[in-house]
Every structure is written in C-alpha cells, then in structure tokens.
Coordinates of C-alpha atoms in Angstrom, one line a residue:
X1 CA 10.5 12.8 -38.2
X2 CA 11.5 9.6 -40.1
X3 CA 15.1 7.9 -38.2
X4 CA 18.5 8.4 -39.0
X5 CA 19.5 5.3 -40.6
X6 CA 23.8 4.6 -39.3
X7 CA 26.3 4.1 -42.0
X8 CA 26.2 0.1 -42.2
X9 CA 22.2 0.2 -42.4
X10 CA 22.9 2.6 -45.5
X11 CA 25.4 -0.1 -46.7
X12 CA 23.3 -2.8 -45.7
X13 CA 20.1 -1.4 -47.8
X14 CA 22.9 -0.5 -51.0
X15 CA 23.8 -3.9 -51.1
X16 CA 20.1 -5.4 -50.9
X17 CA 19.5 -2.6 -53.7
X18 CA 22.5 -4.0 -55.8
X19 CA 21.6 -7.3 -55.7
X20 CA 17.9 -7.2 -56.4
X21 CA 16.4 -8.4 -53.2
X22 CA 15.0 -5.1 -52.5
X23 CA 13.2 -2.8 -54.5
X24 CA 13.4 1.1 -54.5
X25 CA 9.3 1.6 -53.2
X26 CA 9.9 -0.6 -49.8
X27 CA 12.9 1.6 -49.3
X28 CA 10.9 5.4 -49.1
X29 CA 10.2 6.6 -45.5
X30 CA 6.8 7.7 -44.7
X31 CA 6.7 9.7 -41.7
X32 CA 3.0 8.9 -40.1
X33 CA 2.1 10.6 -37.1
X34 CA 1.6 8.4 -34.0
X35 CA -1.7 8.0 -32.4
X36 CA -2.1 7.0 -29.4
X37 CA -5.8 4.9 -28.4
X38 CA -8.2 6.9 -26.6
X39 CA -10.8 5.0 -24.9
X40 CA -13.8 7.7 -23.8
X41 CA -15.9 5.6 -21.8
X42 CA -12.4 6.0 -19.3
X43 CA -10.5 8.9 -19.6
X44 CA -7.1 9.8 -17.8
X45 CA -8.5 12.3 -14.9
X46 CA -5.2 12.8 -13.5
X47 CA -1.6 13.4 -15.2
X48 CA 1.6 11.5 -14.6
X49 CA 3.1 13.9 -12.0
X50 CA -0.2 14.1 -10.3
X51 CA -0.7 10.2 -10.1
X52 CA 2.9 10.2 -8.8
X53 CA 2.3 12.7 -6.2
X54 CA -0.1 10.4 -4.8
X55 CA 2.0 7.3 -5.4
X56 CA 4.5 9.4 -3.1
X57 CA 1.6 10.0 -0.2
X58 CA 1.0 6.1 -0.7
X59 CA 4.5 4.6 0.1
X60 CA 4.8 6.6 2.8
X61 CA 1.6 6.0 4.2
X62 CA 2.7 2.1 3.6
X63 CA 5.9 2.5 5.1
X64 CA 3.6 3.8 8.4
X65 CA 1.2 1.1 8.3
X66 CA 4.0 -1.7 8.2
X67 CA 5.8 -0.1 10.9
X68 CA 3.0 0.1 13.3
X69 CA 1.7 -3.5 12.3
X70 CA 5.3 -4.6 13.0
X71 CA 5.2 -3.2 16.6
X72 CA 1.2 -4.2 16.9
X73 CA 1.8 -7.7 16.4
X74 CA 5.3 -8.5 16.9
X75 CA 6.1 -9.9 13.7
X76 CA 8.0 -8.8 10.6
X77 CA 5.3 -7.3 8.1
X78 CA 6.3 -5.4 4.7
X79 CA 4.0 -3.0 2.8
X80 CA 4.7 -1.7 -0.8
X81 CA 3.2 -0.1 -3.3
X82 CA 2.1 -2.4 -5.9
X83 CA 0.3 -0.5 -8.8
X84 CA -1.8 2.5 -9.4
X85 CA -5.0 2.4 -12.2
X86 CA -7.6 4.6 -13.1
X87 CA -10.3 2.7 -13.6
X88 CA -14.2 3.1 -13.1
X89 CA -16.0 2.4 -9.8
X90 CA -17.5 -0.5 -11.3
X91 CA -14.5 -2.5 -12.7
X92 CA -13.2 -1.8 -9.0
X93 CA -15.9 -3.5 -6.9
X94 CA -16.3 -6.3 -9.8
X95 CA -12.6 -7.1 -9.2
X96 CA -13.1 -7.4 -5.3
X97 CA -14.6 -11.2 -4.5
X98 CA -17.1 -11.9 -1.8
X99 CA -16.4 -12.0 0.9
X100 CA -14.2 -9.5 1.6
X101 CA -13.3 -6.4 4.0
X102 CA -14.0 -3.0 3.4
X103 CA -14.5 0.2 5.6
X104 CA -15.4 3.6 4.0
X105 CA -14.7 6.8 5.6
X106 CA -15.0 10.6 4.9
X107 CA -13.9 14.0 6.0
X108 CA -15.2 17.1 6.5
X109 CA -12.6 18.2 3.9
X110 CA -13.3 16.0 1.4
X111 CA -16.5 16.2 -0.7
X112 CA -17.2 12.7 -1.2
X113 CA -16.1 9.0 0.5
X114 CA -13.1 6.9 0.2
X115 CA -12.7 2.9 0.2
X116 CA -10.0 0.7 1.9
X117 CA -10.3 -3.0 0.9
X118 CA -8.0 -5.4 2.1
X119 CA -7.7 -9.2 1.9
X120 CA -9.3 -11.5 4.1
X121 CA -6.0 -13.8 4.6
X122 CA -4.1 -10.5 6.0
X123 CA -6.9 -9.6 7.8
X124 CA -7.3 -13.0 9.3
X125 CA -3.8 -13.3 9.7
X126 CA -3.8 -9.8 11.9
X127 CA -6.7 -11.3 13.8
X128 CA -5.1 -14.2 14.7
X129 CA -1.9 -12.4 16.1
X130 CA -4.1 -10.3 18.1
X131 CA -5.9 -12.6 19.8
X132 CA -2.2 -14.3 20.7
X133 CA -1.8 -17.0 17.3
X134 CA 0.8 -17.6 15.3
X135 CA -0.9 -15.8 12.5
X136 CA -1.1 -18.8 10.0
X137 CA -3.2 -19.2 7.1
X138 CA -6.7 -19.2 7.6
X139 CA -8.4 -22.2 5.6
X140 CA -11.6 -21.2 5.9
X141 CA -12.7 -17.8 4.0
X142 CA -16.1 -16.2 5.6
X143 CA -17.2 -13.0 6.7
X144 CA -16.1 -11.2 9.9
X145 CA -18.2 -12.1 12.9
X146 CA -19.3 -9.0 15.3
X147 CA -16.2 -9.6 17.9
X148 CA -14.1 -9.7 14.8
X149 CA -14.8 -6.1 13.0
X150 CA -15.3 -4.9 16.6
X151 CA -11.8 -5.7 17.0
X152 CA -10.4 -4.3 13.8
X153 CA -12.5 -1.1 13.9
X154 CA -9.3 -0.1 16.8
X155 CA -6.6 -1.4 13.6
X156 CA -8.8 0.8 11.2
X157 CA -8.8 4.0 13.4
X158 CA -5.3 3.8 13.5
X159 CA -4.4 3.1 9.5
X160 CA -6.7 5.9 9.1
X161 CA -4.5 8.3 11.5
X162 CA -1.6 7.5 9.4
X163 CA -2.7 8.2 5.9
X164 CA -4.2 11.7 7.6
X165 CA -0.7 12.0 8.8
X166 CA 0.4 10.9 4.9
X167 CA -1.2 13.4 3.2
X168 CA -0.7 16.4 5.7
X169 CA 1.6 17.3 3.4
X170 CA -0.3 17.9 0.7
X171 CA -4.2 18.4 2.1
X172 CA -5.0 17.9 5.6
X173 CA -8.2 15.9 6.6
X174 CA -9.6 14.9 9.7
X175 CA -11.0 11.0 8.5
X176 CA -14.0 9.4 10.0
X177 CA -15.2 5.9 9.7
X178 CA -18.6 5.4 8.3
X179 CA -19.0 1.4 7.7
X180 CA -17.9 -1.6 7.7
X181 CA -18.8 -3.8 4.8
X182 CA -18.3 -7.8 3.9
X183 CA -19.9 -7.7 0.3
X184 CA -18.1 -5.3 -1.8
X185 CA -21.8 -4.8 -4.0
X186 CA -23.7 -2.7 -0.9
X187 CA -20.8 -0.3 -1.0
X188 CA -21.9 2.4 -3.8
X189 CA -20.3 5.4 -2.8
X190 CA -20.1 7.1 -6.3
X191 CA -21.7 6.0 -9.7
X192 CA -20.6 3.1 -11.2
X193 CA -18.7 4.5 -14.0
X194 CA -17.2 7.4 -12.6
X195 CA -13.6 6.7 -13.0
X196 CA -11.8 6.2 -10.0
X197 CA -7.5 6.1 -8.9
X198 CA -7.1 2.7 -7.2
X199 CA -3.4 2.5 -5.6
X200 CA -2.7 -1.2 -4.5
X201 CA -0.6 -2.3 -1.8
X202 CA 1.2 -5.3 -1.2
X203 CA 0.9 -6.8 2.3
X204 CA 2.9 -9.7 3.6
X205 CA 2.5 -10.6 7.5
X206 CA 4.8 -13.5 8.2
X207 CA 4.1 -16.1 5.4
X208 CA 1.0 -14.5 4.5
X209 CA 0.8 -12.2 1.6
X210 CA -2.3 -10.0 0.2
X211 CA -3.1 -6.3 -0.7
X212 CA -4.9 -3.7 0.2
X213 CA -6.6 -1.4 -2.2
X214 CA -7.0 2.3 -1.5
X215 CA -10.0 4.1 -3.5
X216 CA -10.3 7.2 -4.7
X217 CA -13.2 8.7 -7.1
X218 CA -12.4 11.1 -9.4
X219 CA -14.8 13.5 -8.0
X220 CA -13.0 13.7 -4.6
X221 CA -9.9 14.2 -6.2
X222 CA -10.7 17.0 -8.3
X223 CA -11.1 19.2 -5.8
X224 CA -7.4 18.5 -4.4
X225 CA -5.6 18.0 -7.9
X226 CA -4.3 21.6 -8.1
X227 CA -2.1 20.5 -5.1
X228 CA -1.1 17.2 -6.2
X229 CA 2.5 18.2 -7.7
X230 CA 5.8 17.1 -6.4
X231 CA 6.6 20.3 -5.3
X232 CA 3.3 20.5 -2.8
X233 CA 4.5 17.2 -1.7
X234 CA 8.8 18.3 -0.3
X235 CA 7.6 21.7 0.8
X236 CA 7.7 22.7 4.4
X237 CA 4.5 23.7 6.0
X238 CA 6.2 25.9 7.9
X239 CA 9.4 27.8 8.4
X240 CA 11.9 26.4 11.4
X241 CA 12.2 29.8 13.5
X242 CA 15.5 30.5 14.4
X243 CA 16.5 28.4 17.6
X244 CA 13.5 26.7 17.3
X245 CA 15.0 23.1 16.5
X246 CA 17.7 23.7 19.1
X247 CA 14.4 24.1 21.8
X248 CA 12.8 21.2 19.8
X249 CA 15.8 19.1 21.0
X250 CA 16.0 20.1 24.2
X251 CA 12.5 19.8 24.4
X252 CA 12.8 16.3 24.0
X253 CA 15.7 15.4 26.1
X254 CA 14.6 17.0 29.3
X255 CA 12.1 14.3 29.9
X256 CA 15.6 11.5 29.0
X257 CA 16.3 9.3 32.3
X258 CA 19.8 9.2 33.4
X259 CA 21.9 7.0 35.5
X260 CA 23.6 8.2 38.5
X261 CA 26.0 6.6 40.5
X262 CA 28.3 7.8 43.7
X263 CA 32.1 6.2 44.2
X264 CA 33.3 7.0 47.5
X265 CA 36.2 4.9 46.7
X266 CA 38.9 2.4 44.6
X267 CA 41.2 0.0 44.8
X268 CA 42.9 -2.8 43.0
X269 CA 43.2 -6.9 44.9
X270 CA 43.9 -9.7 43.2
X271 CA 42.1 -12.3 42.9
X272 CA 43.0 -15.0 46.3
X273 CA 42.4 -11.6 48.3
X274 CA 39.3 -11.4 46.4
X275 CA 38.3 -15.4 47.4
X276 CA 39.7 -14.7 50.9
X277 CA 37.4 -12.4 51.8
X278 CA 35.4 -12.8 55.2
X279 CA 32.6 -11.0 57.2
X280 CA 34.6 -8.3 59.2
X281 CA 37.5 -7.7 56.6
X282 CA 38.1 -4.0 56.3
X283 CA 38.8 -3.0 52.5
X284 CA 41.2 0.5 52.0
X285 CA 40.5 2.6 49.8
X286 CA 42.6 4.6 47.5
X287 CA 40.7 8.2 49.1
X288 CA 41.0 9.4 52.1
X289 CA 37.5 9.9 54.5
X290 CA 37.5 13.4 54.0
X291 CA 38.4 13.8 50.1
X292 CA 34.8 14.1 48.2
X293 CA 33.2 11.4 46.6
X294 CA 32.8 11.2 42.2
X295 CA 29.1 11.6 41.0
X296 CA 28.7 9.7 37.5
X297 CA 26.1 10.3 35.0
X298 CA 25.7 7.5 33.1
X299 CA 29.0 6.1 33.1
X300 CA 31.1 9.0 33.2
X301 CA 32.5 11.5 36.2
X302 CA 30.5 14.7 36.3
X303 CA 30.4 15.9 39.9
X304 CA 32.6 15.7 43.3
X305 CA 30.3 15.5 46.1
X306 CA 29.9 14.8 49.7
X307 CA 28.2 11.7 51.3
X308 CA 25.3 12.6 54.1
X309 CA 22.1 11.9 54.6
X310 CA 18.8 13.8 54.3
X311 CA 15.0 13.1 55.2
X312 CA 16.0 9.8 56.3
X313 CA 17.7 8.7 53.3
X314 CA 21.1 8.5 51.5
X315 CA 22.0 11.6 49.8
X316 CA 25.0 13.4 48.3
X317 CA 26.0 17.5 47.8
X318 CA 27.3 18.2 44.6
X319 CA 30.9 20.5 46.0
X320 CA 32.5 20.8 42.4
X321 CA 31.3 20.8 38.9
X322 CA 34.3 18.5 36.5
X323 CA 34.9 20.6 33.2
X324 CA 36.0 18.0 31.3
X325 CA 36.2 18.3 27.5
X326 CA 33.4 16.8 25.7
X327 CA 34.9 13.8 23.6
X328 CA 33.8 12.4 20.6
X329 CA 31.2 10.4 21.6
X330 CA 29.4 13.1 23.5
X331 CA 30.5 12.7 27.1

C-alpha cells in the first residue's frame, strides 16, 4: 500500500504542480512489492524468536562465566553478549587467526560437537592471574605450551558446567571435553558449509579485552529448535510443592553459624575510675549473684541462664526462654 501523503506534502506537490517544476507522471504512486535478498548458498536455519532464545541462554551463561572469573582470579572481569550470525562452518574457522584456543566438546544429548574459541590475550591474561601476575598484556602471541592447556583444561571444565547449567532450562546436557586445539583448520567438526549460529561474547579482564565465540551447527540445533521459544526458556521445570520453599529456607539456614555470648553482669564508671583501675579492684555489678545470667544470639537477648560448669569446661543452662517481639529488622 502506497503512503499517506500529510496535508502540507499535498500542498507542497500542488504548488510544484502549479508552478511547473513538477510534472503529473513523477507524481503517480506505484505500489511495488518489497523483496527482500535471499542468498541460498546460506539460508536463515533459525527464526528471530528462536535466535533470541538462545541469545537469552547466552547472557546468562555470560553473566556465570564473569562471575566465577571474577572470584577465580580476583579481578573485575565483564562478559556480554556481543552479536549472533548464522554463518557457514567455513567463514567461521577462516575468521579465527592462528594461533588461537579452541576446545570442542559433546554430549550424549546432542547429536553432533560444539566449539568454544576464545582469544589468546584473555586467555593469557587468565593464565597469568593464575599463576599469581598482574594479568597484563601478553606481547608475545604463540600457542599454549603443555603446562598451559593442562592448566586451563580445570577453567574449561568449569565454563562448560555453567552453560550446562545455562541451558537446563531449555535442554539439559551433560558436556564432555574432547580436544584442545591451537590451529583453528584441524578442527572440522561439521562440513564446511553447513551453516552454523555463532554467538560472540565480549570479554574484558582488567585492561584486557577479547571474545569468545560459541559454535553451533545447524545440525545440532535442529534437533533442539522445537524448544527454543521464549516461553521454554521462563517456564519452571517443576512445580514448588506447598511448603516446599519454606523447608528450602530452612534447609539452608540450619547449617548458619551464630554468635553467642553470656553477660553475667553491667554497670556504668566513668572514665578516671576506668584509668584507676588496679589488680585486686572489685567491680559491682548491677545483678545480684543469684539473679540468672542473659544468653545473646548474635547481638541480641534470647535466653536467661545459669553459669556452671560441665566436663571440665564453662557452660550455662538456658532457665527461661525471652518472648520478645520480633522487630523490624528480624531480631
């Protein structure tokens, strides 16, 4: 359908008519049909909500990875989610120089492999901090020695744990590391133009910035993309049973460490008492010897209890349980 032209265009083109300066042919409409280019030597596999679906498993699984980095090597590191492609395998590992990192893995699940690339700066960088650096730039650009991918096979293991725990949501996989690779051309895991979904993350460690590259074929894919819909993504696994999250809760807190502490007594000097003070000074206290003693859990009066001893050590009887309200800040 051609536009609807406002009331000063119309003017506009009436005056342009009057004057001469436009004729009545450039003024006609057509309505053409838009076509949009269709290249078949790389067609779209996946749609739009289905490429977002796995943009979604992505920022979360980079949201994982930076925070355990962050803990891992003590420094601030940031992970986002750069861009997303379908391209074929070939353009992928043409666009990856040498040297580089890569480690393939697979799954029982899946039919097929997957490939992680990531920058040698980062991984460098990581190195570096691991070993107890400062995690600078590393001038030199090589390929990892033994020691070296020994040592990052532990960081793999681990990035591989959290995009399982990513995409539990969706399809859950147990992942398994198959190799480790320097030169991007001895990994063929699929044909070379089978189209592939390549989401690219940002990495920055420190002052060092690079990316990661998560590969997917197609074919791998395929087999998953009737799940790959928002929806699949927000819905619960399974339904909270009633109580369930209170026991959760509780769960959790039973194993929380608390602070206990006995007063047997108080009392109020001022300060030249306080410097006068001597071996052998007797302090009174405002309770008498046979009044219980106040049993606080962290920071605040619980119990009244009785001073003794038991098994050779110091030890208290709890004689009265406080009541007090609960205020506001969960006392």
């Amino acid at each position: 359908m051609a536009d609807i032209l406002s009331q000063n265009e119309v003017d506009t083109l009436l005056k342009a008519l009057a004057a001469g300066d436009l004729s009545a042919e450039e003024v006609k409409v057509e309505e053409t049909k838009k076509v949009k280019p269709y290249d078949f030597t790389r067609p779209s596999k996946f749609s739009k909500e289905q490429i977002r679906t796995i943009e979604m498993v992505h920022e979360n699984f980079a949201r994982g990875v930076s925070n355990y980095f962050s803990a891992r090597l003590r420094s601030f590191v940031d992970i986002t989610k750069a861009s997303t492609d379908q391209i074929t395998y070939n353009e992928f590992i043409r666009s990856i120089s040498s040297p580089s990192f890569l480690f393939v893995f697979t799954a029982e699940e899946l039919n097929g492999n997957v490939v992680i690339e990531i920058n040698l700066k980062v991984i460098f960088s990581i190195i570096d901090k691991l070993l107890g650096g400062g995690g600078g730039l590393y001038q030199k650009i090589r390929p990892l020695t033994e020691i070296e991918n020994s040592l990052m096979r532990n960081e793999i293991i681990r990035i591989l744990s959290i995009l399982k725990d990513s995409w539990s949501s969706i399809y859950s996989f147990t992942p398994n590391l198959v190799s480790i690779e320097n030169n991007p051309q001895f990994v063929q895991v699929v044909p070379a133009n089978e189209m592939v979904v390549v989401v690219t993350l940002d990495m920055k460690i420190g002052e060092i910035e690079g990316f990661m590259n998560v590969c997917w074929p197609s074919s791998l894919l395929e087999m998953i993309a009737p799940k790959l819909y928002a929806e699949s993504y927000f819905k619960q696994e399974k339904q909270i049973k009633p109580g369930q999250l209170r026991e959760d809760i509780i769960s959790l807190l039973n194993n929380a460490k608390l602070d206990l502490r006995v007063v047997i007594g108080k009392t109020i000097i001022n300060l030249s008492e306080l410097l006068n003070l001597e071996v052998g000074d007797v302090i009174m206290l405002q309770r008498h010897i046979d009044e219980p003693a106040s049993l606080y859990v962290n920071g605040r009066e619980k119990f009244l209890c009785s001073v003794g001893t038991h098994k050779g050590f110091n030890a208290v009887r709890i004689t009265e349980v406080l009541n007090k309200e609960i205020d506001e800040n969960g006392g």
